[in-house]
């Protein structure tokens, strides 16, 4: 184990662990997206503060998820590696022809640059507004709401 920026960083020569393609961020970043969630990129230093503010505003612990950029990178790699060649081809076509593909790419680029991703369950319009205000107050970028019919840019 070595120290890196005050945090312990593990180094290993073993094969990387297989990442299960389930869970909220896997859905939003490559498999399918869940309904009624806001998704945004946020600076790691602001991510924890945004989570705290959302919880204080009444959002439940199960309604708020924060993942750091490294974890998002693991999810992205797993999505690619675990797809069949046909699934990879279909995903490439989808990315090229839809806005959804471009949006996912923006989130991946943010994560690669060190941002965290935050997702907030907001099944009612007033919750969408409240979550967006809190995220914006903490400097979140690319704030989008995923509902049953479309993806709405709230930035």
GROMACS .gro file of C-alpha atoms in nm:
model
  155
    1UNK     CA    1   0.000   0.000   0.000
    2UNK     CA    2   0.129   0.347  -0.079
    3UNK     CA    3   0.020   0.694   0.021
    4UNK     CA    4  -0.127   0.921  -0.246
    5UNK     CA    5  -0.264   1.267  -0.159
    6UNK     CA    6  -0.324   1.169   0.200
    7UNK     CA    7  -0.533   0.865   0.111
    8UNK     CA    8  -0.420   0.505   0.103
    9UNK     CA    9  -0.398   0.373  -0.250
   10UNK     CA   10  -0.372   0.003  -0.315
   11UNK     CA   11  -0.156  -0.131  -0.591
   12UNK     CA   12  -0.200  -0.485  -0.712
   13UNK     CA   13  -0.084  -0.706  -0.994
   14UNK     CA   14  -0.390  -0.933  -0.972
   15UNK     CA   15  -0.659  -0.933  -1.238
   16UNK     CA   16  -0.921  -0.662  -1.194
   17UNK     CA   17  -1.237  -0.763  -1.012
   18UNK     CA   18  -1.542  -0.823  -1.231
   19UNK     CA   19  -1.789  -0.539  -1.187
   20UNK     CA   20  -2.153  -0.646  -1.180
   21UNK     CA   21  -2.357  -0.458  -1.438
   22UNK     CA   22  -2.638  -0.366  -1.205
   23UNK     CA   23  -2.714  -0.064  -0.998
   24UNK     CA   24  -2.805   0.294  -1.057
   25UNK     CA   25  -2.494   0.426  -1.230
   26UNK     CA   26  -2.465   0.123  -1.457
   27UNK     CA   27  -2.821   0.190  -1.567
   28UNK     CA   28  -2.754   0.557  -1.633
   29UNK     CA   29  -2.419   0.511  -1.800
   30UNK     CA   30  -2.471   0.238  -2.050
   31UNK     CA   31  -2.725  -0.032  -1.992
   32UNK     CA   32  -3.052   0.161  -1.958
   33UNK     CA   33  -3.163   0.451  -1.749
   34UNK     CA   34  -3.407   0.454  -1.460
   35UNK     CA   35  -3.699   0.693  -1.445
   36UNK     CA   36  -3.733   0.995  -1.220
   37UNK     CA   37  -3.366   1.061  -1.149
   38UNK     CA   38  -3.154   1.373  -1.180
   39UNK     CA   39  -2.795   1.305  -1.279
   40UNK     CA   40  -2.510   1.556  -1.261
   41UNK     CA   41  -2.133   1.587  -1.250
   42UNK     CA   42  -1.997   1.756  -0.941
   43UNK     CA   43  -1.656   1.839  -0.794
   44UNK     CA   44  -1.556   1.577  -0.537
   45UNK     CA   45  -1.516   1.846  -0.272
   46UNK     CA   46  -1.877   1.957  -0.329
   47UNK     CA   47  -2.029   1.611  -0.368
   48UNK     CA   48  -2.043   1.525   0.002
   49UNK     CA   49  -2.181   1.870   0.085
   50UNK     CA   50  -2.453   1.830  -0.179
   51UNK     CA   51  -2.548   1.489  -0.039
   52UNK     CA   52  -2.569   1.641   0.310
   53UNK     CA   53  -2.789   1.925   0.182
   54UNK     CA   54  -3.017   1.685  -0.005
   55UNK     CA   55  -3.058   1.467   0.304
   56UNK     CA   56  -3.130   1.776   0.516
   57UNK     CA   57  -3.396   1.878   0.262
   58UNK     CA   58  -3.577   1.548   0.317
   59UNK     CA   59  -3.443   1.328   0.038
   60UNK     CA   60  -3.395   0.976   0.175
   61UNK     CA   61  -3.057   0.800   0.191
   62UNK     CA   62  -3.180   0.555  -0.072
   63UNK     CA   63  -3.270   0.848  -0.299
   64UNK     CA   64  -2.922   1.000  -0.326
   65UNK     CA   65  -2.614   0.832  -0.475
   66UNK     CA   66  -2.265   0.974  -0.518
   67UNK     CA   67  -1.990   0.791  -0.706
   68UNK     CA   68  -1.635   0.913  -0.753
   69UNK     CA   69  -1.474   0.935  -1.094
   70UNK     CA   70  -1.262   0.623  -1.046
   71UNK     CA   71  -1.569   0.410  -0.973
   72UNK     CA   72  -1.747   0.553  -1.277
   73UNK     CA   73  -1.442   0.453  -1.483
   74UNK     CA   74  -1.467   0.097  -1.349
   75UNK     CA   75  -1.834   0.084  -1.442
   76UNK     CA   76  -1.759   0.214  -1.792
   77UNK     CA   77  -1.486  -0.046  -1.846
   78UNK     CA   78  -1.712  -0.324  -1.721
   79UNK     CA   79  -1.995  -0.216  -1.950
   80UNK     CA   80  -1.762  -0.233  -2.250
   81UNK     CA   81  -1.586  -0.556  -2.154
   82UNK     CA   82  -1.901  -0.747  -2.067
   83UNK     CA   83  -2.091  -0.661  -2.383
   84UNK     CA   84  -2.094  -0.896  -2.677
   85UNK     CA   85  -1.957  -0.766  -3.010
   86UNK     CA   86  -2.317  -0.721  -3.132
   87UNK     CA   87  -2.408  -0.520  -2.819
   88UNK     CA   88  -2.098  -0.304  -2.867
   89UNK     CA   89  -2.192  -0.235  -3.229
   90UNK     CA   90  -2.551  -0.145  -3.132
   91UNK     CA   91  -2.423   0.085  -2.857
   92UNK     CA   92  -2.190   0.258  -3.104
   93UNK     CA   93  -2.476   0.323  -3.343
   94UNK     CA   94  -2.695   0.450  -3.057
   95UNK     CA   95  -2.419   0.684  -2.934
   96UNK     CA   96  -2.371   0.819  -3.284
   97UNK     CA   97  -2.739   0.877  -3.357
   98UNK     CA   98  -2.889   0.987  -3.025
   99UNK     CA   99  -2.838   1.265  -2.776
  100UNK     CA  100  -2.836   1.006  -2.499
  101UNK     CA  101  -2.502   0.873  -2.621
  102UNK     CA  102  -2.351   1.221  -2.624
  103UNK     CA  103  -2.481   1.284  -2.273
  104UNK     CA  104  -2.324   0.965  -2.139
  105UNK     CA  105  -1.997   1.065  -2.303
  106UNK     CA  106  -2.008   1.401  -2.123
  107UNK     CA  107  -2.046   1.224  -1.789
  108UNK     CA  108  -1.760   0.986  -1.869
  109UNK     CA  109  -1.535   1.278  -1.965
  110UNK     CA  110  -1.623   1.457  -1.642
  111UNK     CA  111  -1.541   1.145  -1.440
  112UNK     CA  112  -1.209   1.100  -1.624
  113UNK     CA  113  -1.125   1.461  -1.534
  114UNK     CA  114  -1.186   1.380  -1.166
  115UNK     CA  115  -1.550   1.475  -1.114
  116UNK     CA  116  -1.793   1.266  -0.914
  117UNK     CA  117  -2.141   1.182  -1.040
  118UNK     CA  118  -2.447   1.236  -0.825
  119UNK     CA  119  -2.794   1.093  -0.884
  120UNK     CA  120  -3.110   1.197  -0.700
  121UNK     CA  121  -3.448   1.022  -0.711
  122UNK     CA  122  -3.716   1.288  -0.766
  123UNK     CA  123  -4.051   1.137  -0.868
  124UNK     CA  124  -4.248   1.462  -0.822
  125UNK     CA  125  -4.201   1.800  -0.997
  126UNK     CA  126  -4.141   1.987  -0.668
  127UNK     CA  127  -3.864   1.737  -0.581
  128UNK     CA  128  -3.704   1.787  -0.923
  129UNK     CA  129  -3.699   2.163  -0.863
  130UNK     CA  130  -3.562   2.129  -0.511
  131UNK     CA  131  -3.291   1.880  -0.609
  132UNK     CA  132  -3.186   2.094  -0.907
  133UNK     CA  133  -3.155   2.402  -0.687
  134UNK     CA  134  -2.941   2.217  -0.433
  135UNK     CA  135  -2.718   2.064  -0.701
  136UNK     CA  136  -2.676   2.400  -0.877
  137UNK     CA  137  -2.589   2.568  -0.546
  138UNK     CA  138  -2.304   2.318  -0.512
  139UNK     CA  139  -2.170   2.381  -0.862
  140UNK     CA  140  -2.307   2.068  -1.030
  141UNK     CA  141  -2.274   2.052  -1.408
  142UNK     CA  142  -2.475   1.874  -1.676
  143UNK     CA  143  -2.779   1.846  -1.450
  144UNK     CA  144  -3.036   1.634  -1.632
  145UNK     CA  145  -3.367   1.477  -1.536
  146UNK     CA  146  -3.450   1.132  -1.672
  147UNK     CA  147  -3.823   1.069  -1.689
  148UNK     CA  148  -4.043   0.818  -1.871
  149UNK     CA  149  -4.054   1.006  -2.202
  150UNK     CA  150  -3.739   1.213  -2.226
  151UNK     CA  151  -3.424   1.353  -2.073
  152UNK     CA  152  -3.449   1.719  -1.972
  153UNK     CA  153  -3.145   1.945  -1.938
  154UNK     CA  154  -3.183   2.141  -1.613
  155UNK     CA  155  -2.849   2.322  -1.619
   0.00000   0.00000   0.00000
